Amino acid sequence: LHPLEPSTSSLQYIIGGENNNNTSRSRLQVQQHHTPSISVGVPSASVGGQSSDFCDDSSFDLDACQSHDPDLARRIQEGNRLVQRTWGEAYATPGFAAKLLKRQRALNPELAASVFYKINEAKLADKLGAMINESILMLDKPDAFIPIVMKIGVKHIMYGVGDEHLDMFRDALFSLLKELMQAPRTKWDDALAKEWKRAFALMKSMMMQGRSSPQGLKETRRHDAQMHRMLLQCWKSVADREDTGLETSFVELLHNAGAKIIGNERSELFANLVARRRMFMDFMTKLFELGLNDSEAIHMLRELGARHVSYGLKQEDYTAYTNPFVETVVQCARSSTINPLVRYQLRVFWTHATTTMIQGSQETRCAFSLRQAPKGAPFAIVFTDIEGSTSLWENQPVAMERAVDEHHKLVRDLIHDHNGYEVKTIGDSFMIAFKGLADAVTMALRLQVELLRANVEGLEVDGTRCEASGPTHVWNDSSVRVRVGVHWCTDATPKFDVVYKRYDYYGNDVNVAARVQDAACGGQVMCTEATLKALQALAGPIHQETGQCAQLLHLDASSNDRSARASLDDVLHTAQYMAGVELKGLNAPVTLHSLTPAVLSERVFGRRNKDVFA
C-alpha cells in the first residue's frame, strides 16, 4: 500500500512509538482531511446519521501532535498504554464482541444490517473482536500498526463499510466501554474518553489512507460496479412491473406513502409526478443505468432541480420521501433482488439524487436568474401585492400561511416560464424584472388566471369587502386576490450588489411601477399609457396567431385546444382606468390602463379606497 508522500516523525508522535529509520516513508502519511468514504455506486455522504455523544473527535488534534514536543510524545505514549489496558479489561469480558455487535444493531438496525449480512453472527463477532484487538495491541508500534489498519480499510471496502458505519461502530464501542469501565476496573471518565477518541480517530484516518491507496481505489471501483449491478437489477424489476399495466403505479404508491408522512398539503408538491409517471420511470431508469457518479446523471439531476425551483421544494421535503421511496421499491421489486445491502443502497441512492437536485436548483437558479436579469434600460418592472393580506393574516393565519406558500410557488413558476428575474420579495409582495415587455404582460395576466383556478384549503375571502366586483364565475373566494402593476422602464438603472450577488433597480420609472401597483385593485393588472403604447408597438409573435396566448390565458385548463389560434391582442382586453391621475411620490400625472384576460373581462374595478393618490 502506497498512499501519498509522508512525513515520518509526525506520525510517530501521534502514535507515540520509537523513532525507527527503517520505517517506510511512503506508508506514514496521515491526512488532516479524511478521504471520501467508499461511494458504493453513489457519491459519498452520511445517510440517516444520528447525533452522538461520542462524535467529537476534537481531541485528535493533528497539528498539535505534529509538533516535536517530547512532553506531548510522552503524554501520547501514556494515553496509548491507557487505551491498551482498558481494551484488555473489556475484551476479557465474556461475550464482549457479541455485545458490541448487538449494540451496533440497536443503534441503527438498517445500517448495521447493510454490511456483513451474509456472515454468521457468531463468526462475525469473533472476527470483529480479533480485528480490534490486533489494532489496539499495535497502537504504539507504527511499523506494525500502519499496514494492519490500512489493510483493514482496504478489506472492508468489499463489505461496503463507509464513514457512517465507522461512526456507528465508534458509538457502539464507546457506549459499551463506558458501561463496562466501572470499579474495580479503570473507570470511564473524560480523560479516558479523550484518549479513546484520539486512538479511534487515528485508526479511522489510517483506514481512510488504505482506501485512498492504489489497491483501495481498485477495490472501490470493483465494489461500486457490483453495487451498480445490484441496484439496476432491483430497479429494472420495478420498471418491468410498471409495464404490466397494474392498477396502481409505482409513482402513485410512492406519492400515497409520502402523503402519510408529510401530509397531503406538502405531498401535493410531488403530485405532478403521478400525472407524468411514465416520464418519471424513464428518468429513474436512466439514473440507475448510469449511476449517480456519472457526469450525465449529475447533469440530469441538476437540470431537474433547476426546473423544480418554482415549486419551492426544500431538502426536508425530499428527505421525508426517503423511507417511502425505499419501501415502495421493496414492495414493487422482485423479492430475489432485495437484501439488507440493497435496502441501504436504495436509501443512499435517493439521498444523493435529491441532494444533487437541491444543489442544482440552488446553483442553476442563481445562474439562470442572473442571465435573465436586465442589464440596462429599457426593461419591464412588475410589482405584485396581495389585497387585504393584513386582515387575512389576523383572521385566518393557518389558511393564509398555506395561501402565501402557494402564491409564492405560483409566482416563481410564472417568473421562470416567462424569463423573468425575481429582484426581491417583501412580505407577500414581489418585484420582478423582465427584458421583454410581452413576457412581463403575459406573466401578469397568467397570474390572474391561475389564481382563479387555485383553491386554498380553509381560506375564505369576503368578496363584498374587496375593491373589485363582478359575477361570481370570474372570482374565487378560496384564493387570494393580487394587484399587479407593470411599467416599461426607460429611465432606470440596474445595479449589481457584489455582496448578495443580486441585481436591484433604481430610478424614476421603478417608482412609477410601484405606484401603478398601489393604484390597482386586487385581481387587476394595471399599466401606464406609455407601457400600453410600447406593448402595441411591439412587432412579432404577440400580434400573430401562434395559439400560445390562447392556451396560456384560457380559463378552463381542461378545455385548452392546442389547435386554437389566437394572438395576445385576441385574449387581452384593455380599458382606460384613470386619465392624468397624480400618484404619490411621482412628479408628473400618469394615465392608467387596466389589462384583463378576455376570460376575466367581466371583472369590475372601482377606484381604490386608499390614499395612493396625491
JSON list of N, CA and C in Angstrom, two decimals, residues 410-437:
[
{"chain": "A", "resi": 410, "resn": "LEU", "atom": "N", "xyz": [-46.51, 29.79, -7.17]},
{"chain": "A", "resi": 410, "resn": "LEU", "atom": "CA", "xyz": [-47.10, 30.14, -8.45]},
{"chain": "A", "resi": 410, "resn": "LEU", "atom": "C", "xyz": [-46.34, 31.28, -9.12]},
{"chain": "A", "resi": 411, "resn": "VAL", "atom": "N", "xyz": [-46.07, 32.34, -8.37]},
{"chain": "A", "resi": 411, "resn": "VAL", "atom": "CA", "xyz": [-45.37, 33.49, -8.94]},
{"chain": "A", "resi": 411, "resn": "VAL", "atom": "C", "xyz": [-44.00, 33.07, -9.46]},
{"chain": "A", "resi": 412, "resn": "ARG", "atom": "N", "xyz": [-43.28, 32.28, -8.68]},
{"chain": "A", "resi": 412, "resn": "ARG", "atom": "CA", "xyz": [-41.94, 31.87, -9.11]},
{"chain": "A", "resi": 412, "resn": "ARG", "atom": "C", "xyz": [-42.00, 30.94, -10.32]},
{"chain": "A", "resi": 413, "resn": "ASP", "atom": "N", "xyz": [-43.02, 30.12, -10.37]},
{"chain": "A", "resi": 413, "resn": "ASP", "atom": "CA", "xyz": [-43.22, 29.27, -11.53]},
{"chain": "A", "resi": 413, "resn": "ASP", "atom": "C", "xyz": [-43.41, 30.12, -12.79]},
{"chain": "A", "resi": 414, "resn": "LEU", "atom": "N", "xyz": [-44.23, 31.16, -12.67]},
{"chain": "A", "resi": 414, "resn": "LEU", "atom": "CA", "xyz": [-44.50, 32.03, -13.82]},
{"chain": "A", "resi": 414, "resn": "LEU", "atom": "C", "xyz": [-43.28, 32.86, -14.18]},
{"chain": "A", "resi": 415, "resn": "ILE", "atom": "N", "xyz": [-42.53, 33.29, -13.18]},
{"chain": "A", "resi": 415, "resn": "ILE", "atom": "CA", "xyz": [-41.30, 34.03, -13.45]},
{"chain": "A", "resi": 415, "resn": "ILE", "atom": "C", "xyz": [-40.37, 33.18, -14.31]},
{"chain": "A", "resi": 416, "resn": "HIS", "atom": "N", "xyz": [-40.22, 31.92, -13.93]},
{"chain": "A", "resi": 416, "resn": "HIS", "atom": "CA", "xyz": [-39.35, 31.02, -14.68]},
{"chain": "A", "resi": 416, "resn": "HIS", "atom": "C", "xyz": [-39.89, 30.79, -16.08]},
{"chain": "A", "resi": 417, "resn": "ASP", "atom": "N", "xyz": [-41.20, 30.58, -16.21]},
{"chain": "A", "resi": 417, "resn": "ASP", "atom": "CA", "xyz": [-41.80, 30.30, -17.51]},
{"chain": "A", "resi": 417, "resn": "ASP", "atom": "C", "xyz": [-41.64, 31.46, -18.48]},
{"chain": "A", "resi": 418, "resn": "HIS", "atom": "N", "xyz": [-41.60, 32.67, -17.95]},
{"chain": "A", "resi": 418, "resn": "HIS", "atom": "CA", "xyz": [-41.62, 33.84, -18.83]},
{"chain": "A", "resi": 418, "resn": "HIS", "atom": "C", "xyz": [-40.31, 34.64, -18.74]},
{"chain": "A", "resi": 419, "resn": "ASN", "atom": "N", "xyz": [-39.25, 33.95, -18.37]},
{"chain": "A", "resi": 419, "resn": "ASN", "atom": "CA", "xyz": [-37.89, 34.53, -18.46]},
{"chain": "A", "resi": 419, "resn": "ASN", "atom": "C", "xyz": [-37.73, 35.78, -17.62]},
{"chain": "A", "resi": 420, "resn": "GLY", "atom": "N", "xyz": [-38.36, 35.78, -16.45]},
{"chain": "A", "resi": 420, "resn": "GLY", "atom": "CA", "xyz": [-38.25, 36.93, -15.57]},
{"chain": "A", "resi": 420, "resn": "GLY", "atom": "C", "xyz": [-37.12, 36.79, -14.57]},
{"chain": "A", "resi": 421, "resn": "TYR", "atom": "N", "xyz": [-36.90, 37.85, -13.82]},
{"chain": "A", "resi": 421, "resn": "TYR", "atom": "CA", "xyz": [-35.85, 37.89, -12.80]},
{"chain": "A", "resi": 421, "resn": "TYR", "atom": "C", "xyz": [-36.48, 38.39, -11.51]},
{"chain": "A", "resi": 422, "resn": "GLU", "atom": "N", "xyz": [-36.46, 37.53, -10.48]},
{"chain": "A", "resi": 422, "resn": "GLU", "atom": "CA", "xyz": [-37.00, 37.91, -9.18]},
{"chain": "A", "resi": 422, "resn": "GLU", "atom": "C", "xyz": [-36.01, 38.85, -8.50]},
{"chain": "A", "resi": 423, "resn": "VAL", "atom": "N", "xyz": [-36.37, 40.12, -8.42]},
{"chain": "A", "resi": 423, "resn": "VAL", "atom": "CA", "xyz": [-35.48, 41.10, -7.81]},
{"chain": "A", "resi": 423, "resn": "VAL", "atom": "C", "xyz": [-35.51, 40.96, -6.30]},
{"chain": "A", "resi": 424, "resn": "LYS", "atom": "N", "xyz": [-36.72, 40.91, -5.73]},
{"chain": "A", "resi": 424, "resn": "LYS", "atom": "CA", "xyz": [-36.83, 40.79, -4.27]},
{"chain": "A", "resi": 424, "resn": "LYS", "atom": "C", "xyz": [-38.27, 40.46, -3.90]},
{"chain": "A", "resi": 425, "resn": "THR", "atom": "N", "xyz": [-38.43, 39.97, -2.68]},
{"chain": "A", "resi": 425, "resn": "THR", "atom": "CA", "xyz": [-39.76, 39.83, -2.09]},
{"chain": "A", "resi": 425, "resn": "THR", "atom": "C", "xyz": [-39.76, 40.61, -0.78]},
{"chain": "A", "resi": 426, "resn": "ILE", "atom": "N", "xyz": [-40.87, 41.25, -0.52]},
{"chain": "A", "resi": 426, "resn": "ILE", "atom": "CA", "xyz": [-41.06, 41.95, 0.75]},
{"chain": "A", "resi": 426, "resn": "ILE", "atom": "C", "xyz": [-42.40, 41.49, 1.28]},
{"chain": "A", "resi": 427, "resn": "GLY", "atom": "N", "xyz": [-42.37, 40.61, 2.29]},
{"chain": "A", "resi": 427, "resn": "GLY", "atom": "CA", "xyz": [-43.61, 40.03, 2.78]},
{"chain": "A", "resi": 427, "resn": "GLY", "atom": "C", "xyz": [-44.25, 39.19, 1.70]},
{"chain": "A", "resi": 428, "resn": "ASP", "atom": "N", "xyz": [-45.45, 39.53, 1.29]},
{"chain": "A", "resi": 428, "resn": "ASP", "atom": "CA", "xyz": [-46.13, 38.78, 0.24]},
{"chain": "A", "resi": 428, "resn": "ASP", "atom": "C", "xyz": [-46.08, 39.52, -1.10]},
{"chain": "A", "resi": 429, "resn": "SER", "atom": "N", "xyz": [-45.21, 40.52, -1.22]},
{"chain": "A", "resi": 429, "resn": "SER", "atom": "CA", "xyz": [-45.08, 41.30, -2.44]},
{"chain": "A", "resi": 429, "resn": "SER", "atom": "C", "xyz": [-43.82, 40.90, -3.21]},
{"chain": "A", "resi": 430, "resn": "PHE", "atom": "N", "xyz": [-43.93, 40.92, -4.54]},
{"chain": "A", "resi": 430, "resn": "PHE", "atom": "CA", "xyz": [-42.80, 40.61, -5.42]},
{"chain": "A", "resi": 430, "resn": "PHE", "atom": "C", "xyz": [-42.42, 41.84, -6.25]},
{"chain": "A", "resi": 431, "resn": "MET", "atom": "N", "xyz": [-41.13, 41.98, -6.51]},
{"chain": "A", "resi": 431, "resn": "MET", "atom": "CA", "xyz": [-40.62, 42.89, -7.52]},
{"chain": "A", "resi": 431, "resn": "MET", "atom": "C", "xyz": [-39.89, 42.04, -8.54]},
{"chain": "A", "resi": 432, "resn": "ILE", "atom": "N", "xyz": [-40.31, 42.16, -9.81]},
{"chain": "A", "resi": 432, "resn": "ILE", "atom": "CA", "xyz": [-39.80, 41.28, -10.87]},
{"chain": "A", "resi": 432, "resn": "ILE", "atom": "C", "xyz": [-39.36, 42.14, -12.05]},
{"chain": "A", "resi": 433, "resn": "ALA", "atom": "N", "xyz": [-38.27, 41.75, -12.67]},
{"chain": "A", "resi": 433, "resn": "ALA", "atom": "CA", "xyz": [-37.77, 42.48, -13.85]},
{"chain": "A", "resi": 433, "resn": "ALA", "atom": "C", "xyz": [-37.79, 41.56, -15.06]},
{"chain": "A", "resi": 434, "resn": "PHE", "atom": "N", "xyz": [-38.11, 42.13, -16.22]},
{"chain": "A", "resi": 434, "resn": "PHE", "atom": "CA", "xyz": [-38.16, 41.39, -17.48]},
{"chain": "A", "resi": 434, "resn": "PHE", "atom": "C", "xyz": [-37.41, 42.17, -18.55]},
{"chain": "A", "resi": 435, "resn": "LYS", "atom": "N", "xyz": [-36.67, 41.45, -19.38]},
{"chain": "A", "resi": 435, "resn": "LYS", "atom": "CA", "xyz": [-36.03, 42.10, -20.52]},
{"chain": "A", "resi": 435, "resn": "LYS", "atom": "C", "xyz": [-37.07, 42.49, -21.57]},
{"chain": "A", "resi": 436, "resn": "GLY", "atom": "N", "xyz": [-38.12, 41.68, -21.69]},
{"chain": "A", "resi": 436, "resn": "GLY", "atom": "CA", "xyz": [-39.14, 41.92, -22.70]},
{"chain": "A", "resi": 436, "resn": "GLY", "atom": "C", "xyz": [-40.47, 42.30, -22.09]},
{"chain": "A", "resi": 437, "resn": "LEU", "atom": "N", "xyz": [-41.16, 43.25, -22.69]},
{"chain": "A", "resi": 437, "resn": "LEU", "atom": "CA", "xyz": [-42.45, 43.71, -22.18]},
{"chain": "A", "resi": 437, "resn": "LEU", "atom": "C", "xyz": [-43.53, 42.65, -22.37]}
]
